[in-house]
Short mmCIF file of C-alpha atoms in Angstrom, two decimals:
data_model
loop_
_atom_site.label_atom_id
_atom_site.label_comp_id
_atom_site.label_asym_id
_atom_site.label_seq_id
_atom_site.Cartn_x
_atom_site.Cartn_y
_atom_site.Cartn_z
CA MET A 612 51.68 9.24 37.33
CA SER A 613 49.25 11.40 39.34
CA THR A 614 45.82 10.15 38.18
CA SER A 615 43.82 10.61 41.37
CA PRO A 616 43.45 13.64 43.47
CA PRO A 617 43.99 13.91 47.19
CA LEU A 618 40.89 14.42 49.49
CA PRO A 619 40.67 17.60 51.45
CA PRO A 620 42.38 17.60 54.84
CA GLY A 621 40.61 15.61 57.55
CA GLY A 622 41.30 13.11 60.21
CA SER A 623 41.94 9.33 59.80
CA ALA A 624 44.10 6.62 61.14
CA LEU A 625 46.51 7.16 58.28
CA ASP A 626 46.47 10.91 58.43
CA ASP A 627 48.96 12.02 61.06
CA ARG A 628 52.63 12.73 61.29
CA SER A 629 53.66 8.94 61.13
CA SER A 630 51.09 8.08 58.34
CA GLY A 631 53.72 8.03 55.58
CA ARG A 632 55.47 5.09 57.26
CA ALA A 633 52.01 3.50 58.04
CA VAL A 634 51.08 3.41 54.39
CA ARG A 635 54.53 2.05 53.41
CA LEU A 636 54.24 -0.67 56.06
CA ALA A 637 50.70 -1.59 54.85
CA ALA A 638 51.97 -1.84 51.29
CA ARG A 639 54.99 -3.93 52.39
CA GLN A 640 52.73 -6.40 54.41
CA GLY A 641 50.33 -6.83 51.50
CA GLN A 642 47.53 -4.99 53.21
CA LEU A 643 47.34 -2.19 50.82
CA SER A 644 47.36 -2.50 47.03
CA THR A 645 45.06 0.37 46.15
CA HIS A 646 45.53 4.00 45.06
CA THR A 647 47.19 6.28 47.66
CA SER A 648 44.99 9.12 46.84
CA GLY A 649 43.55 10.46 50.05
CA LEU A 650 46.01 8.53 52.20
CA ALA A 651 48.68 10.36 54.29
CA ARG A 652 47.28 13.58 53.01
CA GLU A 653 49.94 15.68 54.80
CA GLN A 654 52.84 13.78 53.29
CA VAL A 655 54.52 14.32 49.99
CA GLN A 656 53.76 11.66 47.56
CA ALA A 657 56.09 10.86 44.55
CA ASN A 658 56.25 9.50 41.04
CA LEU A 659 58.57 6.60 40.64
CA ALA A 660 60.94 5.59 37.87
CA ILE A 661 63.57 2.86 38.31
CA LEU A 662 66.12 2.39 35.51
CA PRO A 663 69.30 0.45 34.91
CA ALA A 664 72.46 2.37 35.64
CA ALA A 665 73.36 2.36 32.02
CA LEU A 666 70.40 4.62 31.33
CA ALA A 667 70.31 6.53 34.66
CA GLY A 668 72.78 9.24 33.45
CA ASP A 669 70.68 10.13 30.43
CA PHE A 670 67.46 10.12 32.48
CA LEU A 671 69.01 12.27 35.16
CA ARG A 672 70.06 14.73 32.42
CA PHE A 673 66.49 14.58 30.97
CA CYS A 674 65.09 15.48 34.38
CA GLN A 675 67.63 18.27 34.88
CA ARG A 676 66.77 19.74 31.48
CA ASN A 677 62.97 19.52 31.93
CA PRO A 678 62.47 20.45 35.72
CA LYS A 679 58.79 21.56 35.40
CA PRO A 680 57.56 18.14 34.35
CA CYS A 681 60.37 16.16 36.06
CA PRO A 682 61.02 17.76 39.56
CA LEU A 683 63.57 15.37 41.12
CA LEU A 684 63.04 14.78 44.82
CA ALA A 685 65.67 11.99 45.05
CA VAL A 686 68.09 9.74 43.13
CA SER A 687 69.46 6.48 44.51
CA GLU A 688 72.82 4.97 44.13
CA PRO A 689 72.80 1.86 41.74
CA GLY A 690 71.32 -1.08 43.59
CA GLN A 691 70.30 1.07 46.64
CA TYR A 692 66.80 0.15 47.76
CA LEU A 693 66.73 1.72 51.20
CA LEU A 694 66.03 5.46 50.71
CA ASP A 695 66.38 7.01 54.09
CA GLU A 696 66.48 10.44 52.54
CA LEU A 697 62.82 10.09 51.69
CA GLY A 698 61.44 8.24 54.61
CA GLU A 699 62.32 6.22 57.81
CA ASP A 700 62.85 2.47 56.97
CA LEU A 701 61.78 3.18 53.39
CA ASP A 702 62.33 0.13 51.11
CA ILE A 703 61.59 1.01 47.52
CA ARG A 704 61.19 -2.81 46.61
CA THR A 705 58.24 -3.27 48.90
CA ASP A 706 56.74 -0.03 49.97
CA VAL A 707 54.70 1.07 47.01
CA PRO A 708 51.32 -0.48 46.76
CA ARG A 709 51.60 -1.65 43.04
CA TYR A 710 54.45 -1.53 40.53
CA ARG A 711 54.60 -1.88 36.82
CA VAL A 712 57.44 -3.72 35.34
CA TRP A 713 58.48 -3.01 31.66
CA ARG A 714 60.69 -4.75 29.18
CA GLN A 715 61.54 -3.09 25.83
CA GLY A 716 58.68 -0.85 26.46
CA GLU A 717 56.07 -3.65 27.01
CA LEU A 718 54.26 -4.00 30.32
CA VAL A 719 55.18 -7.55 31.63
CA ALA A 720 53.94 -7.51 35.23
CA GLU A 721 52.12 -5.44 37.84
CA PRO A 722 53.51 -6.72 41.08
CA THR A 723 52.98 -5.52 44.59
CA ASP A 724 56.54 -6.36 45.48
CA LEU A 725 59.72 -5.90 43.59
CA ARG A 726 62.03 -8.11 45.40
CA ALA A 727 61.84 -10.91 42.58
CA HIS A 728 62.60 -8.21 39.95
CA TRP A 729 65.38 -6.31 41.72
CA ARG A 730 68.69 -5.91 40.11
CA ASP A 731 71.88 -4.47 41.64
CA ASP A 732 72.21 -1.98 38.74
CA LEU A 733 68.86 -0.25 39.34
CA VAL A 734 68.68 3.48 40.06
CA THR A 735 65.60 4.77 41.62
CA PHE A 736 64.18 8.29 40.71
CA ALA A 737 61.47 9.89 42.94
CA LEU A 738 59.73 12.90 41.26
CA GLY A 739 57.37 15.47 42.78
CA CYS A 740 53.69 14.94 42.12
CA SER A 741 50.72 17.19 41.82
CA PHE A 742 48.98 15.57 44.83
CA SER A 743 51.06 18.10 46.94
CA PHE A 744 50.20 21.22 45.15
CA GLU A 745 46.47 20.20 45.02
CA HIS A 746 46.61 19.97 48.81
CA GLY A 747 47.86 23.53 48.87
CA LEU A 748 45.25 24.80 46.48
CA LEU A 749 42.48 23.21 48.38
CA ALA A 750 43.89 24.46 51.64
CA ALA A 751 43.74 27.91 50.10
CA GLY A 752 40.03 27.33 49.31
CA ILE A 753 40.40 27.01 45.58
CA PRO A 754 37.95 24.48 44.43
CA LEU A 755 39.22 21.65 42.07
CA ARG A 756 36.43 20.23 39.96
CA HIS A 757 37.96 16.83 39.49
CA VAL A 758 38.25 16.42 43.23
CA GLN A 759 34.75 17.49 43.68
CA GLN A 760 33.53 15.05 41.14
CA GLY A 761 35.79 12.10 42.24
CA ARG A 762 37.53 11.98 38.85
CA ASN A 763 41.18 11.74 37.83
CA VAL A 764 42.67 14.98 36.66
CA ALA A 765 42.53 15.59 32.87
CA MET A 766 45.94 15.27 31.16
CA TYR A 767 46.98 16.18 27.67
CA ARG A 768 49.94 15.79 25.29
CA THR A 769 51.04 19.25 24.09
CA HIS A 770 53.07 20.39 21.14
CA ILE A 771 55.79 21.68 23.45
CA ALA A 772 58.80 19.52 23.09
CA THR A 773 60.86 18.46 26.04
CA ARG A 774 64.64 19.02 25.89
CA PRO A 775 65.98 15.51 24.95
CA ALA A 776 68.71 13.56 26.67
CA GLY A 777 70.06 10.44 25.26
CA PRO A 778 67.03 8.21 24.20
CA PHE A 779 64.60 10.21 26.28
CA HIS A 780 62.45 12.74 24.45
CA GLY A 781 58.91 13.52 23.51
CA PRO A 782 56.07 16.15 24.12
CA MET A 783 55.40 17.61 27.51
CA VAL A 784 52.28 16.28 29.18
CA VAL A 785 50.11 18.72 31.16
CA SER A 786 47.38 18.40 33.60
CA MET A 787 44.44 20.88 33.45
CA ARG A 788 42.37 22.42 36.09
CA PRO A 789 39.56 24.91 35.24
CA MET A 790 39.49 28.00 37.51
CA LYS A 791 37.98 31.40 37.72
CA ALA A 792 40.52 34.06 36.87
CA ALA A 793 40.92 35.22 40.47
CA ASP A 794 41.69 31.65 41.53
CA ALA A 795 43.98 31.11 38.69
CA ILE A 796 45.93 34.17 39.78
CA ARG A 797 46.21 32.76 43.30
CA ALA A 798 46.97 29.31 42.05
CA VAL A 799 49.98 30.74 40.13
CA GLN A 800 51.31 32.36 43.32
CA ILE A 801 50.81 29.21 45.44
CA THR A 802 52.37 26.76 42.97
CA ALA A 803 55.23 29.09 41.93
CA ARG A 804 56.64 28.58 45.33
CA VAL A 805 56.99 24.89 44.93
CA PRO A 806 59.29 23.93 42.07
CA GLU A 807 59.64 20.49 43.83
CA VAL A 808 56.05 19.76 42.67
CA HIS A 809 55.96 21.17 39.16
CA GLY A 810 55.89 24.84 40.04
CA ALA A 811 53.82 27.59 38.39
CA PRO A 812 51.52 26.78 35.47
CA ILE A 813 53.05 26.58 32.00
CA HIS A 814 49.98 27.95 30.28
CA LEU A 815 46.54 29.18 30.86
CA GLY A 816 43.81 30.22 28.47
CA ASP A 817 43.49 29.06 24.88
CA PRO A 818 44.47 25.39 24.70
CA ALA A 819 45.19 25.42 21.00
CA LEU A 820 48.18 27.55 21.65
CA ILE A 821 49.89 24.52 23.22
CA GLY A 822 48.53 22.05 20.74
CA ILE A 823 45.50 20.90 22.60
CA HIS A 824 42.51 20.90 20.36
CA ASP A 825 39.75 19.35 22.31
CA LEU A 826 39.60 19.66 26.03
CA SER A 827 36.77 17.19 26.16
CA ARG A 828 39.19 14.42 25.03
CA PRO A 829 42.06 14.24 27.47
CA ASP A 830 45.00 11.84 26.50
CA TYR A 831 45.03 10.61 30.14
CA GLY A 832 42.55 10.85 33.04
CA ASP A 833 39.12 12.10 32.90
CA ALA A 834 37.52 15.20 31.19
CA VAL A 835 35.97 17.87 33.31
CA GLU A 836 33.94 20.80 32.04
CA VAL A 837 35.26 24.21 31.85
CA LEU A 838 32.61 26.74 32.63
CA PRO A 839 32.19 30.09 30.71
CA ASP A 840 33.46 32.10 33.51
CA GLU A 841 36.55 29.82 33.89
CA LEU A 842 40.00 29.49 32.26
CA PRO A 843 41.75 26.21 31.81
CA VAL A 844 45.08 26.34 33.71
CA PHE A 845 47.82 23.98 32.62
CA TRP A 846 50.66 22.43 34.82
CA ALA A 847 53.59 20.38 33.62
CA CYS A 848 52.74 16.78 34.53
CA GLY A 849 54.60 13.80 35.95
CA VAL A 850 53.27 11.71 33.06
CA THR A 851 55.87 13.51 30.93
CA PRO A 852 58.89 11.49 32.06
CA GLN A 853 56.78 8.24 31.98
CA SER A 854 55.88 9.02 28.32
CA ALA A 855 59.56 9.75 27.52
CA ILE A 856 60.50 6.41 29.17
CA ALA A 857 57.76 4.54 27.09
CA THR A 858 59.15 6.23 23.93
CA ALA A 859 62.72 5.27 24.78
CA ARG A 860 61.69 1.56 25.24
CA PRO A 861 64.49 0.70 27.65
CA GLU A 862 65.44 -2.93 27.95
CA PHE A 863 64.18 -2.97 31.56
CA CYS A 864 62.35 -0.47 33.86
CA ILE A 865 59.99 -0.19 36.68
CA THR A 866 57.47 2.59 37.51
CA HIS A 867 54.70 2.83 40.11
CA ALA A 868 51.15 1.78 38.89
CA PRO A 869 49.02 4.91 38.16
CA GLY A 870 47.86 6.53 41.36
CA HIS A 871 49.78 4.08 43.54
CA MET A 872 52.45 6.52 44.58
CA LEU A 873 55.53 6.38 46.86
CA VAL A 874 54.52 7.93 50.05
CA THR A 875 57.41 9.82 51.77
CA ASP A 876 57.91 11.26 55.14
CA ARG A 877 58.32 14.77 53.87
CA LEU A 878 55.45 17.01 54.64
CA ASN A 879 53.56 19.18 52.10
CA ARG A 880 53.94 21.99 54.71
CA GLN A 881 57.64 21.64 54.50
CA LEU A 882 57.31 22.72 50.91
CA GLY A 883 55.22 25.56 52.02
CA LEU A 884 51.90 24.08 51.04
CA GLY A 885 48.82 23.94 53.11
CA MET B 1447 47.10 58.70 37.76
CA SER B 1448 49.74 56.69 35.87
CA THR B 1449 49.16 57.62 32.32
CA SER B 1450 52.60 57.28 30.84
CA PRO B 1451 54.98 54.30 31.14
CA PRO B 1452 58.55 54.31 32.33
CA LEU B 1453 61.31 53.90 29.81
CA PRO B 1454 63.42 50.87 30.00
CA PRO B 1455 66.53 51.31 32.28
CA GLY B 1456 69.38 53.28 30.79
CA GLY B 1457 71.78 56.00 31.76
CA SER B 1458 70.88 59.78 32.08
CA ALA B 1459 71.78 62.69 34.21
CA LEU B 1460 68.47 62.16 36.03
CA ASP B 1461 68.85 58.45 36.46
CA ASP B 1462 71.13 57.70 39.39
CA ARG B 1463 70.65 57.35 43.13
CA SER B 1464 70.20 61.08 43.61
CA SER B 1465 67.83 61.57 40.73
CA GLY B 1466 64.56 61.54 42.79
CA ARG B 1467 65.83 64.68 44.51
CA ALA B 1468 67.01 66.19 41.25
CA VAL B 1469 63.56 65.79 39.63
CA ARG B 1470 61.89 67.35 42.73
CA LEU B 1471 64.34 70.25 42.67
CA ALA B 1472 63.81 70.85 39.00
CA ALA B 1473 60.09 70.90 39.59
CA ARG B 1474 60.41 73.20 42.57
CA GLN B 1475 62.59 75.73 40.51
CA GLY B 1476 60.07 75.79 37.62
CA GLN B 1477 62.49 73.96 35.34
CA LEU B 1478 60.36 70.91 34.92
CA SER B 1479 56.55 70.91 34.29
CA THR B 1480 56.20 67.76 32.08
CA HIS B 1481 55.46 64.13 32.66
CA THR B 1482 57.74 62.22 34.94
CA SER B 1483 57.60 59.11 32.78
CA GLY B 1484 61.15 58.00 32.03
CA LEU B 1485 62.68 60.25 34.66
CA ALA B 1486 64.32 58.84 37.83
CA ARG B 1487 63.59 55.28 36.54
CA GLU B 1488 65.01 53.59 39.55
CA GLN B 1489 62.86 55.53 41.91
CA VAL B 1490 59.29 54.90 43.14
CA GLN B 1491 56.85 57.35 41.78
CA ALA B 1492 53.51 58.03 43.48
CA ASN B 1493 49.99 58.98 42.97
CA LEU B 1494 49.08 62.08 44.97
CA ALA B 1495 45.83 63.04 46.80
CA ILE B 1496 45.48 65.90 49.13
CA LEU B 1497 42.30 66.40 51.20
CA PRO B 1498 41.07 68.50 54.01
CA ALA B 1499 41.45 66.81 57.39
CA ALA B 1500 37.65 66.55 57.75
CA LEU B 1501 37.67 64.07 54.88
CA ALA B 1502 41.03 62.41 55.44
CA GLY B 1503 39.71 59.83 57.95
CA ASP B 1504 37.08 58.55 55.48
CA PHE B 1505 39.60 58.59 52.62
CA LEU B 1506 42.23 56.69 54.76
CA ARG B 1507 39.55 54.10 55.59
CA PHE B 1508 38.71 53.87 51.89
CA CYS B 1509 42.36 53.11 51.03
CA GLN B 1510 42.55 50.60 53.78
CA ARG B 1511 39.43 48.80 52.48
CA ASN B 1512 40.59 48.86 48.86
CA PRO B 1513 44.45 48.20 49.20
CA LYS B 1514 44.90 46.88 45.60
CA PRO B 1515 43.81 50.09 43.85
CA CYS B 1516 44.82 52.36 46.67
CA PRO B 1517 48.18 51.09 48.00
CA LEU B 1518 49.20 53.74 50.64
CA LEU B 1519 52.88 54.58 50.73
CA ALA B 1520 52.52 57.48 53.17
CA VAL B 1521 50.02 59.84 54.84
CA SER B 1522 51.00 63.18 56.25
CA GLU B 1523 49.83 64.95 59.48
CA PRO B 1524 47.34 67.83 58.81
CA GLY B 1525 49.16 70.78 57.27
CA GLN B 1526 52.49 68.88 57.04
CA TYR B 1527 54.07 69.65 53.75
CA LEU B 1528 57.59 68.32 54.31
CA LEU B 1529 57.54 64.63 53.76
CA ASP B 1530 60.88 63.35 54.94
CA GLU B 1531 59.48 59.72 55.02
CA LEU B 1532 59.31 59.81 51.23
CA GLY B 1533 62.34 61.79 50.22
CA GLU B 1534 65.12 64.10 51.47
CA ASP B 1535 63.93 67.70 51.60
CA LEU B 1536 60.64 66.77 49.96
CA ASP B 1537 58.12 69.58 49.90
CA ILE B 1538 54.84 68.41 48.68
CA ARG B 1539 53.74 72.04 47.82
CA THR B 1540 56.50 72.45 45.11
CA ASP B 1541 58.15 69.29 44.14
CA VAL B 1542 55.54 67.89 41.70
CA PRO B 1543 55.77 69.18 38.25
CA ARG B 1544 52.00 69.97 37.96
CA TYR B 1545 48.99 69.73 40.11
CA ARG B 1546 45.21 69.90 39.79
CA VAL B 1547 43.17 71.78 42.18
CA TRP B 1548 39.54 70.89 42.54
CA ARG B 1549 36.48 72.65 44.29
CA GLN B 1550 33.20 70.78 44.61
CA GLY B 1551 34.52 68.29 42.02
CA GLU B 1552 35.29 70.96 39.48
CA LEU B 1553 38.81 71.56 38.19
CA VAL B 1554 39.64 75.03 39.00
CA ALA B 1555 43.52 75.29 38.45
CA GLU B 1556 46.54 73.38 37.19
CA PRO B 1557 49.41 75.12 39.00
CA THR B 1558 52.94 74.05 39.17
CA ASP B 1559 53.16 75.31 42.72
CA LEU B 1560 50.76 74.72 45.55
CA ARG B 1561 51.92 77.55 48.06
CA ALA B 1562 49.15 79.88 46.99
CA HIS B 1563 46.60 77.00 47.62
CA TRP B 1564 47.99 75.48 50.75
CA ARG B 1565 45.91 75.16 53.85
CA ASP B 1566 46.78 74.12 57.30
CA ASP B 1567 44.19 71.38 57.39
CA LEU B 1568 45.42 69.48 54.30
CA VAL B 1569 46.41 65.92 54.52
CA THR B 1570 48.69 64.38 51.81
CA PHE B 1571 48.18 60.75 50.66
CA ALA B 1572 50.89 59.20 48.46
CA LEU B 1573 49.84 55.97 46.74
CA GLY B 1574 51.92 53.43 44.87
CA CYS B 1575 51.86 53.58 41.08
CA SER B 1576 52.19 51.00 38.26
CA PHE B 1577 55.43 52.62 37.01
CA SER B 1578 57.25 50.68 39.60
CA PHE B 1579 55.90 47.27 38.53
CA GLU B 1580 56.26 48.05 34.89
CA HIS B 1581 59.94 48.69 35.71
CA GLY B 1582 60.07 45.25 37.20
CA LEU B 1583 58.23 43.59 34.33
CA LEU B 1584 60.51 45.20 31.73
CA ALA B 1585 63.63 44.27 33.71
CA ALA B 1586 62.32 40.64 33.66
CA GLY B 1587 62.14 40.77 29.83
CA ILE B 1588 58.38 41.00 29.61
CA PRO B 1589 57.42 43.27 26.71
CA LEU B 1590 54.81 45.86 27.36
CA ARG B 1591 53.06 47.00 24.11
CA HIS B 1592 52.06 50.51 25.22
CA VAL B 1593 55.65 51.19 26.26
CA GLN B 1594 56.94 49.89 22.90
CA GLN B 1595 54.43 52.13 21.15
CA GLY B 1596 54.88 55.20 23.35
CA ARG B 1597 51.24 55.21 24.42
CA ASN B 1598 49.43 55.65 27.77
CA VAL B 1599 48.38 52.40 29.29
CA ALA B 1600 44.66 51.41 28.56
CA MET B 1601 42.41 51.84 31.68
CA TYR B 1602 38.75 50.81 32.07
CA ARG B 1603 36.07 51.15 34.60
CA THR B 1604 34.89 47.70 35.71
CA HIS B 1605 31.60 46.44 37.32
CA ILE B 1606 33.65 45.56 40.47
CA ALA B 1607 32.58 47.87 43.27
CA THR B 1608 35.07 49.29 45.70
CA ARG B 1609 34.24 48.98 49.35
CA PRO B 1610 32.90 52.39 50.19
CA ALA B 1611 33.99 54.66 53.16
CA GLY B 1612 32.28 57.86 54.04
CA PRO B 1613 31.52 59.70 50.71
CA PHE B 1614 34.22 57.68 48.74
CA HIS B 1615 32.79 54.88 46.58
CA GLY B 1616 32.57 53.86 42.95
CA PRO B 1617 33.79 51.26 40.60
CA MET B 1618 37.39 49.90 40.53
CA VAL B 1619 39.37 51.12 37.54
CA VAL B 1620 41.83 48.70 36.07
CA SER B 1621 44.83 49.10 33.67
CA MET B 1622 45.36 46.41 30.95
CA ARG B 1623 48.46 44.98 29.52
CA PRO B 1624 48.20 42.33 26.72
CA MET B 1625 50.62 39.30 27.31
CA LYS B 1626 51.39 35.84 26.16
CA ALA B 1627 50.14 33.31 28.74
CA ALA B 1628 53.81 32.37 29.86
CA ASP B 1629 54.53 36.19 30.46
CA ALA B 1630 51.15 36.53 32.20
CA ILE B 1631 52.21 33.82 34.58
CA ARG B 1632 55.49 35.40 35.29
CA ALA B 1633 53.90 38.80 35.62
CA VAL B 1634 51.53 37.38 38.38
CA GLN B 1635 54.59 36.15 40.29
CA ILE B 1636 56.51 39.43 39.92
CA THR B 1637 53.72 41.80 40.77
CA ALA B 1638 52.38 39.57 43.66
CA ARG B 1639 55.55 40.44 45.48
CA VAL B 1640 54.79 44.16 45.50
CA PRO B 1641 51.49 45.02 47.19
CA GLU B 1642 52.87 48.51 47.67
CA VAL B 1643 52.28 49.06 43.90
CA HIS B 1644 49.01 47.31 43.25
CA GLY B 1645 50.13 43.67 43.69
CA ALA B 1646 49.03 40.77 41.56
CA PRO B 1647 46.55 41.15 38.69
CA ILE B 1648 42.85 41.17 39.74
CA HIS B 1649 41.75 39.47 36.53
CA LEU B 1650 42.92 37.98 33.29
CA GLY B 1651 41.16 36.68 30.22
CA ASP B 1652 37.57 37.48 29.26
CA PRO B 1653 37.06 41.31 29.90
CA ALA B 1654 33.27 40.85 29.90
CA LEU B 1655 33.54 38.96 33.32
CA ILE B 1656 34.55 42.22 34.98
CA GLY B 1657 32.12 44.38 33.09
CA ILE B 1658 34.50 45.58 30.17
CA HIS B 1659 32.71 45.26 26.98
CA ASP B 1660 34.99 46.69 24.38
CA LEU B 1661 38.76 46.68 24.92
CA SER B 1662 39.23 49.06 21.91
CA ARG B 1663 37.49 51.79 23.82
CA PRO B 1664 39.34 52.44 27.12
CA ASP B 1665 37.82 54.89 29.66
CA TYR B 1666 41.25 56.41 30.14
CA GLY B 1667 44.50 56.21 28.28
CA ASP B 1668 45.03 54.71 24.80
CA ALA B 1669 43.84 51.40 23.37
CA VAL B 1670 46.43 48.82 22.31
CA GLU B 1671 45.85 45.72 20.38
CA VAL B 1672 45.54 42.23 22.06
CA LEU B 1673 46.86 39.70 19.63
CA PRO B 1674 45.31 36.20 19.08
CA ASP B 1675 47.96 34.52 21.25
CA GLU B 1676 47.68 37.03 24.02
CA LEU B 1677 45.53 37.40 27.13
CA PRO B 1678 44.44 40.84 28.44
CA VAL B 1679 45.87 41.08 32.07
CA PHE B 1680 44.19 43.51 34.43
CA TRP B 1681 45.63 45.41 37.53
CA ALA B 1682 43.87 47.46 39.91
CA CYS B 1683 44.73 51.12 39.05
CA GLY B 1684 45.48 54.36 40.83
CA VAL B 1685 42.79 56.07 38.87
CA THR B 1686 40.23 54.20 41.20
CA PRO B 1687 40.83 56.61 44.14
CA GLN B 1688 40.85 59.73 41.80
CA SER B 1689 37.54 58.51 40.38
CA ALA B 1690 36.15 58.06 43.98
CA ILE B 1691 37.29 61.55 44.82
CA ALA B 1692 35.61 63.05 41.85
CA THR B 1693 32.44 61.09 42.71
CA ALA B 1694 32.54 62.43 46.31
CA ARG B 1695 32.92 66.01 45.11
CA PRO B 1696 34.82 67.27 48.14
CA GLU B 1697 34.72 71.01 48.81
CA PHE B 1698 38.37 71.13 48.12
CA CYS B 1699 41.13 68.76 47.06
CA ILE B 1700 44.42 68.57 45.10
CA THR B 1701 45.85 65.77 42.96
CA HIS B 1702 48.80 65.57 40.56
CA ALA B 1703 48.10 66.19 37.00
CA PRO B 1704 47.89 62.90 35.04
CA GLY B 1705 51.55 61.51 34.58
CA HIS B 1706 53.09 64.27 36.67
CA MET B 1707 53.88 62.06 39.56
CA LEU B 1708 55.56 62.63 42.87
CA VAL B 1709 59.05 61.19 42.59
CA THR B 1710 60.31 59.75 45.84
CA ASP B 1711 63.65 58.71 47.01
CA ARG B 1712 62.55 55.05 47.61
CA LEU B 1713 64.00 52.59 44.93
CA ASN B 1714 62.00 50.19 43.01
CA ARG B 1715 64.51 47.57 43.96
CA GLN B 1716 63.77 48.26 47.62
CA LEU B 1717 60.34 46.87 46.73
CA GLY B 1718 62.13 43.73 45.03
CA LEU B 1719 61.51 45.12 41.52
CA GLY B 1720 64.16 45.24 38.78
#
């Protein structure tokens, strides 16, 4: 769940080529249990969903059928917790600052370490996150009001149905960023190049056309003003699969805590961003 | 001046690989003096401006400074009338169905042949035209209302100033196509790839923000309705340089008659369209 924006590029101890691993090690050693927003700014961060193998096929099909809200970066084998594909020495049980553990759709724990909860049938899904494309937009000089104001991005349920798979279904959730038209046109071009992190917007202009009736009351995150010379621009959001999981009420699942993302070794600029 | 739309792809005697030359020969032989809309649909058509060498440097600089409304496909040497660069056996004096000849900004003739008007100091400018990107939009399944209704595209003067060069200056003229948001987002992606034919839109949404106060009263072309679930999408238009030339009132110049374009041998798909 991408609830906090990245900071603009700048130097810090955690902001070099090795900083993905540094963030993961800090989380593993209990030295980091906060948001990852602004950390390892050059690295791709990911939404996390961990499901029992019995449900993994359905969820994989749900992601395949809804690639804009659910852009899959990686899927593990059942029980596999070392994900070399995403980062050196990456252990999914320990390397995220905070997790959420759910049973029958109820939140039962928010641990900083999964080793006590791990099962041999668990399949990990890493999904692209808007932190990466926001990095690209900021690098292109497009201002993002929620970043300027230090707020979470505004997110809304729409009346656009996802394509269901097994027990997974529900409305598409979108994030909204207000932009001048010229910036919106550039933002389409920039984000269209990166389907790994939600791709091009799914809507812009009149919110009512996608079932949003009051921009000042987001379903998740914080409202930001849309000025008279701006358009609201809407991207498919990684909250969509989390919402579909909540609706499915699986007997067991694990997600990251909002804003506490999995930091990978992949670089935003490998996606062509920033 | 792109005043008529292309027809959707389909077969005809003038619609194969050689049809650019066939249209030019028909014009040369006096068998064709009508619009080129719908002819040689696979070929790039061009706006034409022919100016005395004394003004050509200024106009070239004007195009360089305003590439979105004035995308240069080719510039001749002074007096050169055979433009191999644009097409086999292409003679700019005879191969356009109808021309307009201007003196001191006044229209003095609309010939179908320039040989009686030709001068050794004339420099020809061929500029990209929205026919090509409309071909790409239609090929992508994006409906264009003015095409469906057989009208000219609606064009408007904006309050966006072009960057002046010598005597050439004036407002940017834009063409407008109403689209649903999802189509507008795809249209940005498609047209952004083709700077040779105006590139990405320069605006979408509220027309007043670019100085257009009544969409039902275009300055050129025909009005089309914008439905409640649509946005007006605005592209820089090849009428802009014609308008700048009219404002400059050069002692002598030649343009194509509206809709009677120069048909080249270049293919829209060489630009990546359709």
